[in-house]
Amino acid sequence: MKRYPGTLPFTAADKDLFFGRQKEMAELSQLISLKQLVVLYGKSGLGKSSLIQAGIIPRIEAAKTFQPIYIRFTANNHLDVASPTETTKKVIGENFNSKTFLHKIKSEESSLWATVKERQINGGGHQLVLFFDQFEELFSYSDRAIQTYLRELRELVGTAIPQRIRDELNKLEDDFLTVEEEDVFYENLEIKVVFSIRSDRMHLMNKLARNLPQILANNYELQPLSLADAKDAIVLPAAANGNFDSQKFTYSNDALAKILTF
């Protein structure tokens, strides 16, 4: 195992080597706990992906209240790539895609809301935090794909049970669902969403305000590391215990100064 990921972002597996962002981890975690929609933005290369994967997600997992789900679209290169909606449904439904009684109510239902509800019915919990990393890639898709995605996301975060599902259920016999099925069916979904986007693409978020009016109400800007935090990010992984490819080591003062002021 390497002590530094190099040009790759830190992942959850690197959480014990992720130093220098303790303040940001605490502030962003608190914001997420208080708000339903949060936008994380910053210049390219400042470590937004690392902060999410190695900092925030492990914290949420440790708290054992909400379940974090990490989602990243593939940029549309006009080849055979999945739509943002399909990518999101695939990630959320992974390992929780067994058919449930929901399809007996409305057999053709395949919305994002239904995917999350199926996950809940299959034991995947009702409290989720969806992290959309490098969200600027959404805007590489057609306007039609973007609008479809936004409608589905708006329904997920803003609707307990879509009216079309209620209408279908009302057509069925009163005892169509068992008591246990009714309990889970009417249990609310608690969905939080974190969008991570580059600063120079932040203006594109205005396009989403029509479907998600509160999307820009809670923003968090990731700033460059301070010298003190950068020092921790450099020095502490070198001193960490573990099964690494290299032995523990230290930096000379001269070498550290040159790195920090480069």
PDB file of C-alpha atoms in Angstrom:
ATOM      1  CA  MET A   1       0.000   0.000   0.000  1.00  0.00           C
ATOM      2  CA  LYS A   2       1.270   3.438  -0.897  1.00  0.00           C
ATOM      3  CA  ARG A   3       1.468   6.340   1.541  1.00  0.00           C
ATOM      4  CA  TYR A   4       0.347   8.883  -1.087  1.00  0.00           C
ATOM      5  CA  PRO A   5      -2.153   8.380  -3.955  1.00  0.00           C
ATOM      6  CA  GLY A   6      -0.221  10.681  -6.271  1.00  0.00           C
ATOM      7  CA  THR A   7      -2.447  12.397  -8.804  1.00  0.00           C
ATOM      8  CA  LEU A   8      -5.416  10.155  -7.966  1.00  0.00           C
ATOM      9  CA  PRO A   9      -7.965  11.262  -5.362  1.00  0.00           C
ATOM     10  CA  PHE A  10      -7.986   9.722  -1.912  1.00  0.00           C
ATOM     11  CA  THR A  11     -10.641   7.034  -1.474  1.00  0.00           C
ATOM     12  CA  ALA A  12     -12.348   5.552   1.571  1.00  0.00           C
ATOM     13  CA  ALA A  13      -9.521   3.020   1.769  1.00  0.00           C
ATOM     14  CA  ASP A  14      -7.117   5.950   2.287  1.00  0.00           C
ATOM     15  CA  LYS A  15      -9.100   7.623   5.065  1.00  0.00           C
ATOM     16  CA  ASP A  16      -6.346   7.036   7.653  1.00  0.00           C
ATOM     17  CA  LEU A  17      -3.860   8.829   5.378  1.00  0.00           C
ATOM     18  CA  PHE A  18      -6.084  11.810   4.615  1.00  0.00           C
ATOM     19  CA  PHE A  19      -4.743  14.758   6.588  1.00  0.00           C
ATOM     20  CA  GLY A  20      -5.030  18.517   6.419  1.00  0.00           C
ATOM     21  CA  ARG A  21      -8.774  18.860   5.907  1.00  0.00           C
ATOM     22  CA  GLN A  22     -10.110  18.331   9.447  1.00  0.00           C
ATOM     23  CA  LYS A  23     -11.731  21.788   9.574  1.00  0.00           C
ATOM     24  CA  GLU A  24     -13.436  21.288   6.220  1.00  0.00           C
ATOM     25  CA  MET A  25     -14.580  17.796   7.185  1.00  0.00           C
ATOM     26  CA  ALA A  26     -16.248  19.129  10.339  1.00  0.00           C
ATOM     27  CA  GLU A  27     -17.872  22.130   8.624  1.00  0.00           C
ATOM     28  CA  LEU A  28     -19.165  20.257   5.591  1.00  0.00           C
ATOM     29  CA  SER A  29     -20.422  17.345   7.696  1.00  0.00           C
ATOM     30  CA  GLN A  30     -22.390  19.762   9.851  1.00  0.00           C
ATOM     31  CA  LEU A  31     -23.868  21.504   6.814  1.00  0.00           C
ATOM     32  CA  ILE A  32     -24.964  18.172   5.345  1.00  0.00           C
ATOM     33  CA  SER A  33     -26.551  17.163   8.636  1.00  0.00           C
ATOM     34  CA  LEU A  34     -28.614  20.370   8.693  1.00  0.00           C
ATOM     35  CA  LYS A  35     -29.601  20.770   5.037  1.00  0.00           C
ATOM     36  CA  GLN A  36     -31.148  18.566   2.367  1.00  0.00           C
ATOM     37  CA  LEU A  37     -29.275  20.002  -0.643  1.00  0.00           C
ATOM     38  CA  VAL A  38     -25.637  21.114  -0.465  1.00  0.00           C
ATOM     39  CA  VAL A  39     -23.274  22.274  -3.221  1.00  0.00           C
ATOM     40  CA  LEU A  40     -19.538  21.742  -2.689  1.00  0.00           C
ATOM     41  CA  TYR A  41     -17.450  23.782  -5.109  1.00  0.00           C
ATOM     42  CA  GLY A  42     -13.824  24.730  -5.597  1.00  0.00           C
ATOM     43  CA  LYS A  43     -11.107  25.023  -8.174  1.00  0.00           C
ATOM     44  CA  SER A  44     -10.014  21.916 -10.033  1.00  0.00           C
ATOM     45  CA  GLY A  45      -7.333  19.987  -8.165  1.00  0.00           C
ATOM     46  CA  LEU A  46      -8.087  21.269  -4.656  1.00  0.00           C
ATOM     47  CA  GLY A  47      -9.315  17.855  -3.516  1.00  0.00           C
ATOM     48  CA  LYS A  48     -13.110  17.873  -3.616  1.00  0.00           C
ATOM     49  CA  SER A  49     -13.229  14.172  -4.548  1.00  0.00           C
ATOM     50  CA  SER A  50     -10.733  13.318  -1.810  1.00  0.00           C
ATOM     51  CA  LEU A  51     -12.692  15.289   0.770  1.00  0.00           C
ATOM     52  CA  ILE A  52     -15.877  13.429  -0.128  1.00  0.00           C
ATOM     53  CA  GLN A  53     -14.448   9.929  -0.408  1.00  0.00           C
ATOM     54  CA  ALA A  54     -11.813   9.882   2.346  1.00  0.00           C
ATOM     55  CA  GLY A  55     -13.260  12.523   4.660  1.00  0.00           C
ATOM     56  CA  ILE A  56     -17.039  12.927   4.595  1.00  0.00           C
ATOM     57  CA  ILE A  57     -18.249   9.468   3.567  1.00  0.00           C
ATOM     58  CA  PRO A  58     -16.288   7.628   6.312  1.00  0.00           C
ATOM     59  CA  ARG A  59     -17.711  10.070   8.865  1.00  0.00           C
ATOM     60  CA  ILE A  60     -21.263   9.383   7.755  1.00  0.00           C
ATOM     61  CA  GLU A  61     -20.648   5.638   7.769  1.00  0.00           C
ATOM     62  CA  ALA A  62     -19.231   5.840  11.299  1.00  0.00           C
ATOM     63  CA  ALA A  63     -22.301   7.755  12.520  1.00  0.00           C
ATOM     64  CA  LYS A  64     -24.545   4.914  11.225  1.00  0.00           C
ATOM     65  CA  THR A  65     -27.554   7.151  10.685  1.00  0.00           C
ATOM     66  CA  PHE A  66     -27.511   7.925   6.973  1.00  0.00           C
ATOM     67  CA  GLN A  67     -26.047   5.728   4.265  1.00  0.00           C
ATOM     68  CA  PRO A  68     -23.754   7.510   1.817  1.00  0.00           C
ATOM     69  CA  ILE A  69     -23.914   6.647  -1.893  1.00  0.00           C
ATOM     70  CA  TYR A  70     -21.168   7.905  -4.208  1.00  0.00           C
ATOM     71  CA  ILE A  71     -22.220   8.612  -7.802  1.00  0.00           C
ATOM     72  CA  ARG A  72     -20.249   9.920 -10.731  1.00  0.00           C
ATOM     73  CA  PHE A  73     -21.559  10.240 -14.264  1.00  0.00           C
ATOM     74  CA  THR A  74     -19.482   9.311 -17.263  1.00  0.00           C
ATOM     75  CA  ALA A  75     -19.062  12.403 -19.412  1.00  0.00           C
ATOM     76  CA  ASN A  76     -21.144  12.174 -22.555  1.00  0.00           C
ATOM     77  CA  ASN A  77     -18.707  11.436 -25.387  1.00  0.00           C
ATOM     78  CA  HIS A  78     -21.555  10.797 -27.845  1.00  0.00           C
ATOM     79  CA  LEU A  79     -20.839   7.088 -27.748  1.00  0.00           C
ATOM     80  CA  ASP A  80     -22.900   4.416 -26.003  1.00  0.00           C
ATOM     81  CA  VAL A  81     -22.940   5.808 -22.456  1.00  0.00           C
ATOM     82  CA  ALA A  82     -25.736   5.509 -19.923  1.00  0.00           C
ATOM     83  CA  SER A  83     -27.872   8.550 -19.220  1.00  0.00           C
ATOM     84  CA  PRO A  84     -27.423  10.348 -15.878  1.00  0.00           C
ATOM     85  CA  THR A  85     -30.732   8.909 -14.712  1.00  0.00           C
ATOM     86  CA  GLU A  86     -29.775   5.343 -15.603  1.00  0.00           C
ATOM     87  CA  THR A  87     -26.332   5.706 -14.005  1.00  0.00           C
ATOM     88  CA  THR A  88     -27.880   6.987 -10.792  1.00  0.00           C
ATOM     89  CA  LYS A  89     -30.466   4.197 -10.660  1.00  0.00           C
ATOM     90  CA  LYS A  90     -27.816   1.553 -11.308  1.00  0.00           C
ATOM     91  CA  VAL A  91     -25.594   2.734  -8.460  1.00  0.00           C
ATOM     92  CA  ILE A  92     -28.452   3.120  -5.979  1.00  0.00           C
ATOM     93  CA  GLY A  93     -30.073  -0.195  -6.867  1.00  0.00           C
ATOM     94  CA  GLU A  94     -26.873  -2.250  -6.806  1.00  0.00           C
ATOM     95  CA  ASN A  95     -27.311  -5.216  -4.431  1.00  0.00           C
ATOM     96  CA  PHE A  96     -30.875  -4.066  -3.662  1.00  0.00           C
ATOM     97  CA  ASN A  97     -32.624  -4.726  -6.958  1.00  0.00           C
ATOM     98  CA  SER A  98     -34.866  -7.691  -6.119  1.00  0.00           C
ATOM     99  CA  LYS A  99     -38.450  -7.160  -7.269  1.00  0.00           C
ATOM    100  CA  THR A 100     -40.842  -6.280  -4.447  1.00  0.00           C
ATOM    101  CA  PHE A 101     -44.542  -5.693  -3.961  1.00  0.00           C
ATOM    102  CA  LEU A 102     -44.049  -2.188  -5.391  1.00  0.00           C
ATOM    103  CA  HIS A 103     -44.210  -3.695  -8.886  1.00  0.00           C
ATOM    104  CA  LYS A 104     -47.530  -5.318  -8.022  1.00  0.00           C
ATOM    105  CA  ILE A 105     -48.914  -1.830  -7.471  1.00  0.00           C
ATOM    106  CA  LYS A 106     -47.511  -0.339 -10.693  1.00  0.00           C
ATOM    107  CA  SER A 107     -45.711  -2.917 -12.797  1.00  0.00           C
ATOM    108  CA  GLU A 108     -44.024  -0.517 -15.244  1.00  0.00           C
ATOM    109  CA  GLU A 109     -42.737   1.901 -12.637  1.00  0.00           C
ATOM    110  CA  SER A 110     -39.012   2.495 -13.188  1.00  0.00           C
ATOM    111  CA  SER A 111     -38.439   5.964 -11.794  1.00  0.00           C
ATOM    112  CA  LEU A 112     -35.564   7.063  -9.591  1.00  0.00           C
ATOM    113  CA  TRP A 113     -38.042   7.290  -6.711  1.00  0.00           C
ATOM    114  CA  ALA A 114     -39.052   3.662  -7.310  1.00  0.00           C
ATOM    115  CA  THR A 115     -35.400   2.568  -7.368  1.00  0.00           C
ATOM    116  CA  VAL A 116     -34.779   4.141  -3.974  1.00  0.00           C
ATOM    117  CA  LYS A 117     -38.065   2.756  -2.609  1.00  0.00           C
ATOM    118  CA  GLU A 118     -37.161  -0.738  -3.850  1.00  0.00           C
ATOM    119  CA  ARG A 119     -33.824  -0.382  -2.074  1.00  0.00           C
ATOM    120  CA  GLN A 120     -35.631   0.587   1.122  1.00  0.00           C
ATOM    121  CA  ILE A 121     -38.066  -2.335   0.877  1.00  0.00           C
ATOM    122  CA  ASN A 122     -35.125  -4.679   0.291  1.00  0.00           C
ATOM    123  CA  GLY A 123     -33.514  -3.560   3.536  1.00  0.00           C
ATOM    124  CA  GLY A 124     -31.354  -0.754   2.163  1.00  0.00           C
ATOM    125  CA  GLY A 125     -32.582   1.830   4.642  1.00  0.00           C
ATOM    126  CA  HIS A 126     -34.637   4.993   4.236  1.00  0.00           C
ATOM    127  CA  GLN A 127     -31.975   7.602   5.068  1.00  0.00           C
ATOM    128  CA  LEU A 128     -29.531   8.214   2.228  1.00  0.00           C
ATOM    129  CA  VAL A 129     -26.977  10.856   1.294  1.00  0.00           C
ATOM    130  CA  LEU A 130     -26.335  10.932  -2.449  1.00  0.00           C
ATOM    131  CA  PHE A 131     -22.938  12.365  -3.387  1.00  0.00           C
ATOM    132  CA  PHE A 132     -22.697  13.478  -7.016  1.00  0.00           C
ATOM    133  CA  ASP A 133     -19.009  13.999  -7.699  1.00  0.00           C
ATOM    134  CA  GLN A 134     -17.737  16.021 -10.670  1.00  0.00           C
ATOM    135  CA  PHE A 135     -21.318  17.066 -11.250  1.00  0.00           C
ATOM    136  CA  GLU A 136     -20.290  19.330 -14.121  1.00  0.00           C
ATOM    137  CA  GLU A 137     -20.305  16.198 -16.289  1.00  0.00           C
ATOM    138  CA  LEU A 138     -24.115  16.294 -16.207  1.00  0.00           C
ATOM    139  CA  PHE A 139     -24.039  19.294 -18.525  1.00  0.00           C
ATOM    140  CA  SER A 140     -22.284  17.333 -21.257  1.00  0.00           C
ATOM    141  CA  TYR A 141     -25.619  15.587 -21.949  1.00  0.00           C
ATOM    142  CA  SER A 142     -28.529  16.791 -24.043  1.00  0.00           C
ATOM    143  CA  ASP A 143     -31.066  19.210 -22.585  1.00  0.00           C
ATOM    144  CA  ARG A 144     -33.650  16.438 -22.765  1.00  0.00           C
ATOM    145  CA  ALA A 145     -31.496  14.049 -20.706  1.00  0.00           C
ATOM    146  CA  ILE A 146     -30.775  16.785 -18.178  1.00  0.00           C
ATOM    147  CA  GLN A 147     -34.437  17.734 -17.777  1.00  0.00           C
ATOM    148  CA  THR A 148     -35.485  14.087 -17.408  1.00  0.00           C
ATOM    149  CA  TYR A 149     -32.868  13.639 -14.719  1.00  0.00           C
ATOM    150  CA  LEU A 150     -33.912  16.791 -12.865  1.00  0.00           C
ATOM    151  CA  ARG A 151     -37.595  15.825 -12.873  1.00  0.00           C
ATOM    152  CA  GLU A 152     -36.737  12.446 -11.388  1.00  0.00           C
ATOM    153  CA  LEU A 153     -34.409  13.957  -8.787  1.00  0.00           C
ATOM    154  CA  ARG A 154     -36.997  16.587  -7.815  1.00  0.00           C
ATOM    155  CA  GLU A 155     -39.588  13.884  -7.308  1.00  0.00           C
ATOM    156  CA  LEU A 156     -37.189  11.855  -5.178  1.00  0.00           C
ATOM    157  CA  VAL A 157     -36.244  14.665  -2.793  1.00  0.00           C
ATOM    158  CA  GLY A 158     -39.635  16.353  -2.707  1.00  0.00           C
ATOM    159  CA  THR A 159     -42.307  13.657  -2.842  1.00  0.00           C
ATOM    160  CA  ALA A 160     -43.135  11.107  -0.170  1.00  0.00           C
ATOM    161  CA  ILE A 161     -45.164   8.928  -2.560  1.00  0.00           C
ATOM    162  CA  PRO A 162     -45.878  10.062  -6.150  1.00  0.00           C
ATOM    163  CA  GLN A 163     -49.550  10.629  -6.889  1.00  0.00           C
ATOM    164  CA  ARG A 164     -49.527   8.084  -9.728  1.00  0.00           C
ATOM    165  CA  ILE A 165     -48.514   5.384  -7.239  1.00  0.00           C
ATOM    166  CA  ARG A 166     -51.234   6.453  -4.811  1.00  0.00           C
ATOM    167  CA  ASP A 167     -53.786   6.353  -7.625  1.00  0.00           C
ATOM    168  CA  GLU A 168     -52.831   2.796  -8.552  1.00  0.00           C
ATOM    169  CA  LEU A 169     -52.948   1.683  -4.931  1.00  0.00           C
ATOM    170  CA  ASN A 170     -56.409   3.166  -4.500  1.00  0.00           C
ATOM    171  CA  LYS A 171     -57.679   0.884  -7.283  1.00  0.00           C
ATOM    172  CA  LEU A 172     -56.649  -2.216  -5.352  1.00  0.00           C
ATOM    173  CA  GLU A 173     -58.370  -4.042  -2.537  1.00  0.00           C
ATOM    174  CA  ASP A 174     -57.895  -2.625   0.960  1.00  0.00           C
ATOM    175  CA  ASP A 175     -56.022  -5.729   2.100  1.00  0.00           C
ATOM    176  CA  PHE A 176     -53.806  -5.918  -1.010  1.00  0.00           C
ATOM    177  CA  LEU A 177     -50.750  -5.133   1.134  1.00  0.00           C
ATOM    178  CA  THR A 178     -49.927  -6.939   4.342  1.00  0.00           C
ATOM    179  CA  VAL A 179     -49.492  -4.908   7.504  1.00  0.00           C
ATOM    180  CA  GLU A 180     -45.709  -5.254   7.200  1.00  0.00           C
ATOM    181  CA  GLU A 181     -45.781  -4.136   3.561  1.00  0.00           C
ATOM    182  CA  GLU A 182     -47.931  -1.127   4.430  1.00  0.00           C
ATOM    183  CA  ASP A 183     -45.512  -0.111   7.182  1.00  0.00           C
ATOM    184  CA  VAL A 184     -42.502  -0.004   4.877  1.00  0.00           C
ATOM    185  CA  PHE A 185     -44.477   1.438   1.970  1.00  0.00           C
ATOM    186  CA  TYR A 186     -45.599   4.471   3.979  1.00  0.00           C
ATOM    187  CA  GLU A 187     -42.282   4.947   5.784  1.00  0.00           C
ATOM    188  CA  ASN A 188     -40.805   8.231   4.618  1.00  0.00           C
ATOM    189  CA  LEU A 189     -37.631   8.394   2.580  1.00  0.00           C
ATOM    190  CA  GLU A 190     -35.076  10.839   3.951  1.00  0.00           C
ATOM    191  CA  ILE A 191     -32.839  11.881   1.094  1.00  0.00           C
ATOM    192  CA  LYS A 192     -29.967  14.351   1.221  1.00  0.00           C
ATOM    193  CA  VAL A 193     -27.989  15.344  -1.859  1.00  0.00           C
ATOM    194  CA  VAL A 194     -24.473  16.762  -2.167  1.00  0.00           C
ATOM    195  CA  PHE A 195     -23.343  18.111  -5.539  1.00  0.00           C
ATOM    196  CA  SER A 196     -19.615  18.591  -6.084  1.00  0.00           C
ATOM    197  CA  ILE A 197     -18.652  20.871  -8.957  1.00  0.00           C
ATOM    198  CA  ARG A 198     -15.719  22.927 -10.221  1.00  0.00           C
ATOM    199  CA  SER A 199     -15.827  26.658  -9.509  1.00  0.00           C
ATOM    200  CA  ASP A 200     -15.622  27.563 -13.182  1.00  0.00           C
ATOM    201  CA  ARG A 201     -18.759  25.498 -13.831  1.00  0.00           C
ATOM    202  CA  MET A 202     -20.717  26.796 -10.863  1.00  0.00           C
ATOM    203  CA  HIS A 203     -22.807  29.114 -13.049  1.00  0.00           C
ATOM    204  CA  LEU A 204     -24.326  26.050 -14.725  1.00  0.00           C
ATOM    205  CA  MET A 205     -26.137  25.221 -11.486  1.00  0.00           C
ATOM    206  CA  ASN A 206     -28.519  28.077 -12.246  1.00  0.00           C
ATOM    207  CA  LYS A 207     -30.023  25.837 -14.922  1.00  0.00           C
ATOM    208  CA  LEU A 208     -31.239  23.505 -12.178  1.00  0.00           C
ATOM    209  CA  ALA A 209     -33.023  26.120 -10.084  1.00  0.00           C
ATOM    210  CA  ARG A 210     -36.332  25.683 -11.913  1.00  0.00           C
ATOM    211  CA  ASN A 211     -36.623  22.071 -10.763  1.00  0.00           C
ATOM    212  CA  LEU A 212     -34.659  22.429  -7.522  1.00  0.00           C
ATOM    213  CA  PRO A 213     -35.285  25.992  -6.286  1.00  0.00           C
ATOM    214  CA  GLN A 214     -33.168  25.561  -3.142  1.00  0.00           C
ATOM    215  CA  ILE A 215     -30.144  24.109  -4.926  1.00  0.00           C
ATOM    216  CA  LEU A 216     -27.950  27.188  -4.439  1.00  0.00           C
ATOM    217  CA  ALA A 217     -29.113  28.039  -0.933  1.00  0.00           C
ATOM    218  CA  ASN A 218     -26.392  26.038   0.844  1.00  0.00           C
ATOM    219  CA  ASN A 219     -22.954  26.258  -0.741  1.00  0.00           C
ATOM    220  CA  TYR A 220     -19.549  25.308   0.625  1.00  0.00           C
ATOM    221  CA  GLU A 221     -16.412  26.575  -1.100  1.00  0.00           C
ATOM    222  CA  LEU A 222     -13.288  24.444  -0.733  1.00  0.00           C
ATOM    223  CA  GLN A 223     -10.252  26.697  -0.355  1.00  0.00           C
ATOM    224  CA  PRO A 224      -6.583  25.801  -0.929  1.00  0.00           C
ATOM    225  CA  LEU A 225      -4.778  24.201   1.994  1.00  0.00           C
ATOM    226  CA  SER A 226      -3.148  26.540   4.456  1.00  0.00           C
ATOM    227  CA  LEU A 227       0.596  26.053   4.938  1.00  0.00           C
ATOM    228  CA  ALA A 228      -0.022  24.357   8.302  1.00  0.00           C
ATOM    229  CA  ASP A 229      -2.595  21.973   6.834  1.00  0.00           C
ATOM    230  CA  ALA A 230      -0.422  21.288   3.797  1.00  0.00           C
ATOM    231  CA  LYS A 231       2.408  20.383   6.157  1.00  0.00           C
ATOM    232  CA  ASP A 232       0.156  17.835   7.894  1.00  0.00           C
ATOM    233  CA  ALA A 233      -0.896  16.393   4.530  1.00  0.00           C
ATOM    234  CA  ILE A 234       2.768  15.892   3.612  1.00  0.00           C
ATOM    235  CA  VAL A 235       4.354  14.856   6.901  1.00  0.00           C
ATOM    236  CA  LEU A 236       1.749  12.711   8.637  1.00  0.00           C
ATOM    237  CA  PRO A 237       1.336   9.992   5.972  1.00  0.00           C
ATOM    238  CA  ALA A 238       5.119   9.483   6.060  1.00  0.00           C
ATOM    239  CA  ALA A 239       4.922   8.811   9.797  1.00  0.00           C
ATOM    240  CA  ALA A 240       1.840   6.571   9.736  1.00  0.00           C
ATOM    241  CA  ASN A 241       1.995   2.968  10.916  1.00  0.00           C
ATOM    242  CA  GLY A 242       0.745   0.248   8.612  1.00  0.00           C
ATOM    243  CA  ASN A 243       1.552  -2.202   5.864  1.00  0.00           C
ATOM    244  CA  PHE A 244       3.058   0.263   3.398  1.00  0.00           C
ATOM    245  CA  ASP A 245       5.447  -0.204   0.511  1.00  0.00           C
ATOM    246  CA  SER A 246       7.934   2.055   2.286  1.00  0.00           C
ATOM    247  CA  GLN A 247       9.164   2.344   5.845  1.00  0.00           C
ATOM    248  CA  LYS A 248       8.238   5.361   7.942  1.00  0.00           C
ATOM    249  CA  PHE A 249      10.368   8.375   7.160  1.00  0.00           C
ATOM    250  CA  THR A 250      10.730  12.102   7.858  1.00  0.00           C
ATOM    251  CA  TYR A 251      11.453  15.177   5.782  1.00  0.00           C
ATOM    252  CA  SER A 252      14.367  17.518   6.412  1.00  0.00           C
ATOM    253  CA  ASN A 253      13.333  21.075   7.213  1.00  0.00           C
ATOM    254  CA  ASP A 254      14.895  22.292   3.983  1.00  0.00           C
ATOM    255  CA  ALA A 255      13.057  19.736   1.831  1.00  0.00           C
ATOM    256  CA  LEU A 256       9.732  20.451   3.556  1.00  0.00           C
ATOM    257  CA  ALA A 257      10.163  24.194   3.114  1.00  0.00           C
ATOM    258  CA  LYS A 258      10.864  23.787  -0.607  1.00  0.00           C
ATOM    259  CA  ILE A 259       7.784  21.604  -1.090  1.00  0.00           C
ATOM    260  CA  LEU A 260       5.502  23.966   0.819  1.00  0.00           C
ATOM    261  CA  THR A 261       6.675  27.081  -1.032  1.00  0.00           C
ATOM    262  CA  PHE A 262       6.873  25.554  -4.522  1.00  0.00           C
TER     263      PHE A 262
END
